[in-house]
CSV table of C-alpha atoms and ligand atoms in Angstrom, one decimal:
chain,number,residue,atom,x,y,z
W,150,UNK,CA,-65.1,37.5,-16.0
W,151,UNK,CA,-67.0,39.2,-18.7
W,152,UNK,CA,-68.3,42.7,-18.4
W,153,UNK,CA,-71.6,42.2,-16.5
W,154,UNK,CA,-74.5,43.7,-18.5
W,155,UNK,CA,-76.7,46.4,-17.2
W,156,UNK,CA,-80.4,45.5,-17.1
W,157,UNK,CA,-82.0,49.0,-17.1
W,158,UNK,CA,-80.9,52.5,-17.8
W,159,UNK,CA,-82.1,56.0,-18.8
W,160,UNK,CA,-81.0,56.9,-22.3
W,161,UNK,CA,-82.2,59.8,-24.5
W,162,UNK,CA,-85.2,60.6,-22.3
W,163,UNK,CA,-86.4,57.0,-22.5
W,164,UNK,CA,-86.1,53.9,-20.3
W,165,UNK,CA,-84.1,51.1,-21.9
W,166,UNK,CA,-84.1,47.6,-20.5
W,167,UNK,CA,-83.1,44.1,-21.5
W,168,UNK,CA,-86.3,42.3,-22.6
W,169,UNK,CA,-86.0,39.2,-20.3
W,170,UNK,CA,-88.8,37.4,-22.2
W,171,UNK,CA,-86.5,37.0,-25.1
W,172,UNK,CA,-83.6,35.4,-23.2
W,173,UNK,CA,-81.6,33.2,-23.5
W,174,UNK,CA,-82.2,33.1,-27.3
W,175,UNK,CA,-82.0,36.8,-28.1
W,176,UNK,CA,-80.5,39.7,-26.2
W,177,UNK,CA,-82.9,42.5,-27.2
W,178,UNK,CA,-83.5,45.9,-25.6
W,179,UNK,CA,-87.1,47.2,-24.9
W,180,UNK,CA,-87.5,50.9,-24.9
W,181,UNK,CA,-90.3,52.6,-22.8
W,182,UNK,CA,-91.4,56.1,-23.5
W,183,UNK,CA,-94.3,56.3,-20.9
W,184,UNK,CA,-94.9,55.0,-17.4
W,185,UNK,CA,-97.7,52.9,-19.0
W,186,UNK,CA,-95.2,51.1,-21.0
W,187,UNK,CA,-93.0,50.5,-18.0
W,188,UNK,CA,-96.1,49.0,-16.2
W,189,UNK,CA,-96.7,46.8,-19.1
W,190,UNK,CA,-93.1,45.6,-19.1
W,191,UNK,CA,-93.3,44.9,-15.3
W,192,UNK,CA,-96.7,43.0,-15.7
W,193,UNK,CA,-95.5,40.8,-18.6
W,194,UNK,CA,-92.1,40.2,-17.0
W,195,UNK,CA,-90.0,41.8,-19.6
W,196,UNK,CA,-88.3,43.1,-16.4
W,197,UNK,CA,-88.5,41.3,-13.2
W,198,UNK,CA,-86.6,40.6,-10.0
W,199,UNK,CA,-87.2,42.7,-6.8
W,200,UNK,CA,-84.4,45.4,-7.1
W,201,UNK,CA,-84.9,45.7,-10.9
W,202,UNK,CA,-88.6,46.4,-10.4
W,203,UNK,CA,-87.8,49.2,-7.9
W,204,UNK,CA,-85.5,50.9,-10.3
W,205,UNK,CA,-88.0,50.4,-13.2
W,206,UNK,CA,-90.8,51.9,-11.1
W,207,UNK,CA,-88.5,55.0,-10.3
W,208,UNK,CA,-87.7,55.5,-14.0
W,209,UNK,CA,-91.4,55.1,-14.7
W,210,UNK,CA,-92.0,58.1,-12.5
W,211,UNK,CA,-89.3,60.1,-14.4
W,212,UNK,CA,-91.2,59.3,-17.6
W,213,UNK,CA,-94.5,60.3,-16.1
W,214,UNK,CA,-93.1,63.5,-14.8
W,215,UNK,CA,-91.8,64.4,-18.3
W,216,UNK,CA,-95.0,63.4,-20.1
W,217,UNK,CA,-97.5,65.2,-17.8
W,218,UNK,CA,-98.9,68.4,-19.3
W,219,UNK,CA,-100.0,70.1,-16.2
W,220,UNK,CA,-102.3,73.2,-15.7
W,221,UNK,CA,-100.3,74.2,-12.6
W,222,UNK,CA,-98.1,72.6,-10.0
W,223,UNK,CA,-101.0,71.2,-7.9
W,224,UNK,CA,-102.2,69.5,-11.1
W,225,UNK,CA,-98.7,68.2,-11.8
W,226,UNK,CA,-98.5,66.6,-8.4
W,227,UNK,CA,-102.0,65.2,-8.6
W,228,UNK,CA,-101.2,63.5,-12.0
W,229,UNK,CA,-97.8,62.3,-10.7
W,230,UNK,CA,-99.5,60.7,-7.7
W,231,UNK,CA,-101.9,59.0,-10.2
W,232,UNK,CA,-98.9,57.6,-12.0
W,233,UNK,CA,-97.4,56.5,-8.7
W,234,UNK,CA,-100.6,54.6,-7.9
W,235,UNK,CA,-100.7,53.0,-11.3
W,236,UNK,CA,-97.1,51.9,-11.0
W,237,UNK,CA,-97.8,50.5,-7.5
W,238,UNK,CA,-100.5,48.3,-9.0
W,239,UNK,CA,-98.1,46.6,-11.5
W,240,UNK,CA,-97.0,43.7,-9.2
W,241,UNK,CA,-97.8,43.3,-5.4
W,242,UNK,CA,-95.1,41.2,-3.7
W,243,UNK,CA,-91.6,42.8,-4.2
W,244,UNK,CA,-91.4,45.7,-1.7
W,245,UNK,CA,-88.5,47.3,-3.6
W,246,UNK,CA,-91.1,48.6,-6.0
W,247,UNK,CA,-93.1,50.4,-3.4
W,248,UNK,CA,-89.9,51.5,-1.6
W,249,UNK,CA,-88.5,53.1,-4.8
W,250,UNK,CA,-91.8,54.9,-5.5
W,251,UNK,CA,-91.8,56.3,-1.9
W,252,UNK,CA,-88.2,57.4,-2.3
W,253,UNK,CA,-89.2,59.3,-5.4
W,254,UNK,CA,-92.3,60.7,-4.0
W,255,UNK,CA,-90.6,62.0,-0.8
W,256,UNK,CA,-88.4,64.1,-3.0
W,257,UNK,CA,-91.3,66.0,-4.6
W,258,UNK,CA,-94.4,65.9,-2.4
W,259,UNK,CA,-93.6,68.9,-0.2
W,260,UNK,CA,-91.0,70.5,-2.4
W,261,UNK,CA,-91.1,74.3,-3.3
W,262,UNK,CA,-89.3,73.7,-6.6
W,263,UNK,CA,-90.8,74.5,-10.0
W,264,UNK,CA,-92.3,71.8,-12.2
W,265,UNK,CA,-89.3,71.7,-14.4
W,266,UNK,CA,-86.9,71.4,-11.5
W,267,UNK,CA,-89.0,68.6,-10.1
W,268,UNK,CA,-88.8,66.7,-13.4
W,269,UNK,CA,-85.0,66.9,-13.0
W,270,UNK,CA,-85.0,66.0,-9.3
W,271,UNK,CA,-87.1,62.9,-10.0
W,272,UNK,CA,-84.8,61.8,-12.9
W,273,UNK,CA,-81.7,62.4,-10.7
W,274,UNK,CA,-83.1,60.4,-7.9
W,275,UNK,CA,-84.1,57.5,-10.2
W,276,UNK,CA,-80.5,57.5,-11.6
W,277,UNK,CA,-79.1,57.6,-8.1
W,278,UNK,CA,-81.3,54.6,-7.0
W,279,UNK,CA,-80.0,52.7,-10.0
W,280,UNK,CA,-76.3,53.5,-9.2
W,281,UNK,CA,-76.9,52.7,-5.5
W,282,UNK,CA,-78.4,49.4,-6.4
W,283,UNK,CA,-75.1,48.4,-8.2
W,284,UNK,CA,-73.0,49.4,-5.2
W,285,UNK,CA,-75.3,47.7,-2.8
W,286,UNK,CA,-75.0,44.5,-4.8
W,287,UNK,CA,-71.2,44.6,-4.7
W,288,UNK,CA,-71.3,45.0,-0.9
W,289,UNK,CA,-73.7,42.2,-0.5
W,290,UNK,CA,-71.3,40.0,-2.6
W,291,UNK,CA,-68.3,41.0,-0.5
W,292,UNK,CA,-70.2,40.5,2.8
W,293,UNK,CA,-71.3,37.0,1.7
W,294,UNK,CA,-67.8,35.7,0.7
W,295,UNK,CA,-66.7,34.6,4.2
W,296,UNK,CA,-69.7,32.2,4.5
W,297,UNK,CA,-68.5,30.1,1.6
W,298,UNK,CA,-65.4,27.9,1.2
W,299,UNK,CA,-63.3,26.5,-1.5
W,300,UNK,CA,-65.0,23.5,-3.1
W,301,UNK,CA,-68.6,24.5,-2.1
W,302,UNK,CA,-71.4,23.1,-4.2
W,303,UNK,CA,-74.1,25.8,-4.1
W,304,UNK,CA,-77.8,25.5,-4.9
W,305,UNK,CA,-79.6,28.6,-6.1
W,306,UNK,CA,-83.1,29.3,-7.2
W,307,UNK,CA,-84.8,31.7,-9.7
W,308,UNK,CA,-82.7,34.5,-11.1
W,309,UNK,CA,-81.0,36.9,-8.7
W,310,UNK,CA,-78.3,38.2,-10.9
W,311,UNK,CA,-77.6,41.2,-13.1
W,312,UNK,CA,-81.0,40.7,-14.6
W,313,UNK,CA,-82.9,40.8,-11.3
W,314,UNK,CA,-81.1,44.0,-10.3
W,315,UNK,CA,-79.5,46.9,-12.2
W,316,UNK,CA,-76.3,44.9,-12.3
W,317,UNK,CA,-74.3,42.2,-10.5
W,318,UNK,CA,-77.1,40.7,-8.5
W,319,UNK,CA,-77.9,39.7,-4.9
W,320,UNK,CA,-77.6,35.9,-4.3
W,321,UNK,CA,-76.0,35.5,-7.7
W,322,UNK,CA,-73.8,38.5,-6.8
W,323,UNK,CA,-72.6,36.6,-3.7
W,324,UNK,CA,-71.8,33.6,-6.0
W,325,UNK,CA,-70.0,36.0,-8.4
W,326,UNK,CA,-67.9,37.4,-5.5
W,327,UNK,CA,-67.1,33.9,-4.1
W,328,UNK,CA,-66.0,32.8,-7.5
W,329,UNK,CA,-63.8,35.9,-8.0
W,330,UNK,CA,-61.8,34.9,-4.9
W,331,UNK,CA,-60.8,31.8,-7.0
W,332,UNK,CA,-62.8,29.5,-4.9
W,333,UNK,CA,-63.3,26.2,-6.7
W,334,UNK,CA,-67.1,26.2,-6.6
W,335,UNK,CA,-70.0,24.6,-8.5
W,336,UNK,CA,-73.4,26.1,-8.7
W,337,UNK,CA,-76.6,24.0,-9.0
W,338,UNK,CA,-79.3,26.0,-10.7
W,339,UNK,CA,-82.9,25.1,-10.2
W,340,UNK,CA,-84.8,25.6,-13.5
W,341,UNK,CA,-87.6,27.4,-11.5
W,342,UNK,CA,-90.9,26.5,-13.0
W,343,UNK,CA,-93.2,27.9,-14.2
W,344,UNK,CA,-91.4,30.9,-15.7
W,345,UNK,CA,-88.0,29.2,-15.8
W,346,UNK,CA,-86.0,32.1,-14.5
W,347,UNK,CA,-83.2,29.6,-13.5
W,348,UNK,CA,-83.0,27.8,-16.8
W,349,UNK,CA,-83.4,30.9,-19.1
W,350,UNK,CA,-81.8,33.7,-17.1
W,351,UNK,CA,-79.4,32.3,-14.3
W,352,UNK,CA,-77.9,29.7,-16.7
W,353,UNK,CA,-77.4,32.5,-19.3
W,354,UNK,CA,-75.6,34.7,-16.8
W,355,UNK,CA,-73.4,31.9,-15.3
W,356,UNK,CA,-72.5,30.7,-18.7
W,357,UNK,CA,-71.5,34.2,-19.8
W,358,UNK,CA,-69.3,34.5,-16.6
W,359,UNK,CA,-67.8,31.0,-17.1
W,360,UNK,CA,-68.7,30.0,-13.5
W,361,UNK,CA,-69.1,26.2,-13.3
W,362,UNK,CA,-72.8,25.3,-13.0
W,363,UNK,CA,-75.2,22.5,-13.5
W,364,UNK,CA,-78.8,23.1,-14.4
W,365,UNK,CA,-81.4,20.8,-12.6
W,366,UNK,CA,-85.1,20.3,-12.5
W,367,UNK,CA,-86.6,21.8,-9.4
W,368,UNK,CA,-87.5,18.3,-8.1
W,369,UNK,CA,-83.8,17.2,-8.4
W,370,UNK,CA,-82.5,19.3,-5.6
W,371,UNK,CA,-83.6,16.9,-2.8
W,372,UNK,CA,-81.9,13.9,-4.3
W,373,UNK,CA,-78.7,15.9,-4.8
W,374,UNK,CA,-78.8,16.9,-1.0
W,375,UNK,CA,-79.5,13.3,-0.1
W,376,UNK,CA,-76.3,12.4,-2.2
W,377,UNK,CA,-74.4,15.1,-0.3
W,378,UNK,CA,-73.7,16.9,-3.5
W,379,UNK,CA,-75.1,20.3,-2.4
W,380,UNK,CA,-73.5,21.8,0.8
W,381,UNK,CA,-74.9,25.5,0.7
W,382,UNK,CA,-78.0,27.2,-0.5
W,383,UNK,CA,-78.2,30.9,-1.4
W,384,UNK,CA,-81.4,32.6,-2.7
W,385,UNK,CA,-82.7,36.2,-3.0
W,386,UNK,CA,-85.8,37.8,-1.5
W,387,UNK,CA,-88.8,39.8,-2.6
W,388,UNK,CA,-89.9,40.8,0.8
W,389,UNK,CA,-88.6,40.2,4.3
W,390,UNK,CA,-90.7,40.5,7.4
W,391,UNK,CA,-89.3,41.9,10.7
W,392,UNK,CA,-89.1,38.5,12.2
W,393,UNK,CA,-86.9,37.3,9.4
W,394,UNK,CA,-89.5,35.4,7.3
W,395,UNK,CA,-88.6,35.8,3.7
W,396,UNK,CA,-91.0,35.7,0.7
W,397,UNK,CA,-89.2,34.6,-2.4
W,398,UNK,CA,-89.8,32.7,-5.7
W,399,UNK,CA,-92.2,29.8,-5.5
W,400,UNK,CA,-90.2,26.6,-4.5
W,401,UNK,CA,-88.0,28.5,-2.0
W,402,UNK,CA,-90.0,27.1,1.0
W,403,UNK,CA,-89.4,23.5,-0.2
W,404,UNK,CA,-85.7,24.1,-0.7
W,405,UNK,CA,-85.5,25.5,2.8
W,406,UNK,CA,-87.2,22.4,4.3
W,407,UNK,CA,-84.9,20.1,2.3
W,408,UNK,CA,-81.8,22.1,3.5
W,409,UNK,CA,-82.9,22.0,7.1
W,410,UNK,CA,-83.5,18.2,6.9
W,411,UNK,CA,-80.1,17.7,5.5
W,412,UNK,CA,-78.3,20.2,7.8
W,413,UNK,CA,-77.3,22.4,4.9
W,414,UNK,CA,-76.8,26.1,5.6
W,415,UNK,CA,-79.5,28.2,3.8
W,416,UNK,CA,-78.6,31.8,3.1
W,417,UNK,CA,-80.7,34.7,1.8
W,418,UNK,CA,-79.0,37.7,0.1
W,419,UNK,CA,-80.9,41.0,-0.1
W,420,UNK,CA,-80.6,44.7,0.2
W,421,UNK,CA,-82.1,46.3,3.4
W,422,UNK,CA,-84.6,48.0,1.0
W,423,UNK,CA,-86.2,44.4,0.8
W,424,UNK,CA,-87.2,44.5,4.5
W,425,UNK,CA,-90.7,45.6,5.2
W,426,UNK,CA,-90.6,47.2,8.7
W,427,UNK,CA,-94.4,47.4,8.7
W,428,UNK,CA,-94.9,43.6,8.4
W,429,UNK,CA,-94.3,41.4,11.5
W,430,UNK,CA,-94.2,38.0,9.8
W,431,UNK,CA,-94.3,36.4,6.4
W,432,UNK,CA,-97.9,35.3,6.5
W,433,UNK,CA,-99.0,39.0,6.1
W,434,UNK,CA,-97.0,39.6,2.9
W,435,UNK,CA,-99.2,39.7,-0.2
W,436,UNK,CA,-98.4,36.8,-2.6
W,437,UNK,CA,-99.0,37.4,-6.3
W,438,UNK,CA,-101.2,34.9,-8.2
W,439,UNK,CA,-100.3,34.7,-11.8
W,440,UNK,CA,-101.9,33.6,-15.0
W,441,UNK,CA,-102.7,29.8,-15.1
W,442,UNK,CA,-101.2,29.8,-18.5
W,443,UNK,CA,-97.7,29.9,-17.0
W,444,UNK,CA,-98.4,26.4,-15.7
W,445,UNK,CA,-100.4,24.9,-18.5
W,446,UNK,CA,-98.0,26.2,-21.2
W,447,UNK,CA,-94.3,26.0,-21.6
W,448,UNK,CA,-92.8,28.5,-24.1
W,449,UNK,CA,-96.2,28.8,-25.8
W,450,UNK,CA,-96.6,25.1,-26.0
W,451,UNK,CA,-99.6,23.6,-24.2
W,452,UNK,CA,-98.8,20.9,-21.9
W,453,UNK,CA,-102.0,20.3,-20.0
W,454,UNK,CA,-105.6,19.5,-20.9
W,455,UNK,CA,-108.2,22.2,-21.3
W,456,UNK,CA,-110.6,23.4,-18.6
W,457,UNK,CA,-108.6,22.2,-15.5
W,458,UNK,CA,-108.0,24.0,-12.2
W,459,UNK,CA,-104.6,25.6,-11.8
W,460,UNK,CA,-103.0,27.2,-8.7
W,461,UNK,CA,-100.1,29.5,-9.6
W,462,UNK,CA,-98.7,31.6,-6.7
W,463,UNK,CA,-95.5,33.3,-7.8
W,464,UNK,CA,-93.9,33.3,-4.4
W,465,UNK,CA,-93.9,31.4,-1.1
W,466,UNK,CA,-92.7,32.0,2.4
W,467,UNK,CA,-89.3,30.8,3.8
W,468,UNK,CA,-89.9,30.6,7.6
W,469,UNK,CA,-87.1,32.4,9.5
W,470,UNK,CA,-86.3,29.1,11.5
W,471,UNK,CA,-85.0,27.7,8.2
W,472,UNK,CA,-82.7,30.6,7.4
W,473,UNK,CA,-79.1,30.4,8.6
W,474,UNK,CA,-78.3,34.0,7.8
W,475,UNK,CA,-79.4,37.0,5.7
W,476,UNK,CA,-76.6,38.7,3.8
W,477,UNK,CA,-77.1,42.5,3.4
W,478,UNK,CA,-75.0,45.4,2.3
W,479,UNK,CA,-74.4,46.3,5.9
W,480,UNK,CA,-73.3,42.9,7.0
W,481,UNK,CA,-74.7,39.4,7.8
W,482,UNK,CA,-77.7,39.2,9.9
W,483,UNK,CA,-78.1,36.0,12.1
W,484,UNK,CA,-81.1,34.8,14.3
W,485,UNK,CA,-82.9,36.0,16.2
W,486,UNK,CA,-83.6,38.4,13.3
W,487,UNK,CA,-86.0,40.6,15.1
W,488,UNK,CA,-83.3,41.5,17.6
W,489,UNK,CA,-80.2,41.5,15.3
W,490,UNK,CA,-82.1,43.7,12.8
W,491,UNK,CA,-82.8,46.3,15.5
W,492,UNK,CA,-79.2,46.4,16.7
W,493,UNK,CA,-78.0,46.5,13.2
W,494,UNK,CA,-80.1,49.5,12.3
W,495,UNK,CA,-79.1,51.4,15.4
W,496,UNK,CA,-75.4,51.2,14.5
P,775,MRU,O1,-91.3,36.8,-10.4
P,775,MRU,P1,-89.8,37.3,-10.4
P,775,MRU,O2,-89.0,36.7,-11.5
P,775,MRU,O3,-89.8,38.8,-10.4
P,775,MRU,O4,-89.2,36.8,-9.0
P,775,MRU,C1,-87.9,37.1,-8.7
P,775,MRU,C2,-87.5,36.4,-7.4
P,775,MRU,O5,-88.2,35.8,-6.8
P,775,MRU,C3,-86.1,36.7,-7.0
P,775,MRU,O6,-85.6,35.6,-6.3
P,775,MRU,C4,-86.1,37.9,-6.0
P,775,MRU,O7,-86.7,39.0,-6.7
P,775,MRU,C5,-84.8,38.3,-5.6
P,775,MRU,S1,-83.9,39.0,-7.0
P,775,MRU,C6,-82.6,39.9,-6.6
């Protein structure tokens, strides 16, 4: 397997990330020197994927801390809080973004350290979150292996790989780990309209790893299941409610219904930081509505008439009843999720 690329890092006092808008045609890096540039990169999806968004936001805080010219410590903290709020407003659904911002904020809010030390503390924490993300993904991968068999044909949706994380990936990390065990698998990759994370990003990663895969239109998955050509599904998550409902890329709900109809196990792979302990069920998770142009255009080419109504939610809800298991870094959660989650956390 090729060396898996790293999606985001801190280098020479800047944040350097793969510009995912350019893939698969060009592998180009984007450099951010302020938290405003990080916000822009998140909004325009130069960086995307729940865990990657968390780390981007954390590095955004490190940039803000460096760039603030404070009158005193209270002023520093007030301006840093402003930056945190601005970063929080970049995208609404993936909880990892808010989780990472809180992790940073908790380091500084009541600290007695000097401004210069706080700048270092924030950067160290952001780097730690990035390193932890990689370790977490390897653990998720290892924990998922026993759920798969030699010869499996696995459907996945969106991009949950190195590009959606700092490296390795969640659902795609599981697929990587399964493949490493020399299991003779094939991956079916949904193109994932409208932004095409499957066709552009997952296909690029799997090709690079030489893992056998077939790219399909989203609407083909049902027919493949009917033909018994898919026997497992694994997807990622942007936010998980306490009852096990999962919000993930638009199209995930339909796949889960199809999988249930065809008695196909449906797995979600995600770090525990994706669980929102304040939200009881999926219906309360905010769903991002994106620009209608993502639907009416493909790669800057207009494909629909002018002046029409468009509905473009970026995510949907996978009801917990449709989920066979949730693969995390601490092990595999099975239904009833509310109960297993509690026992899991008290270990
Ligand atoms: O809109 P995106 O590309 O940020 O959405 C990403 C997804 O929905 C992924 O499936 C999810 O973040 C899990 S990634 C490890």
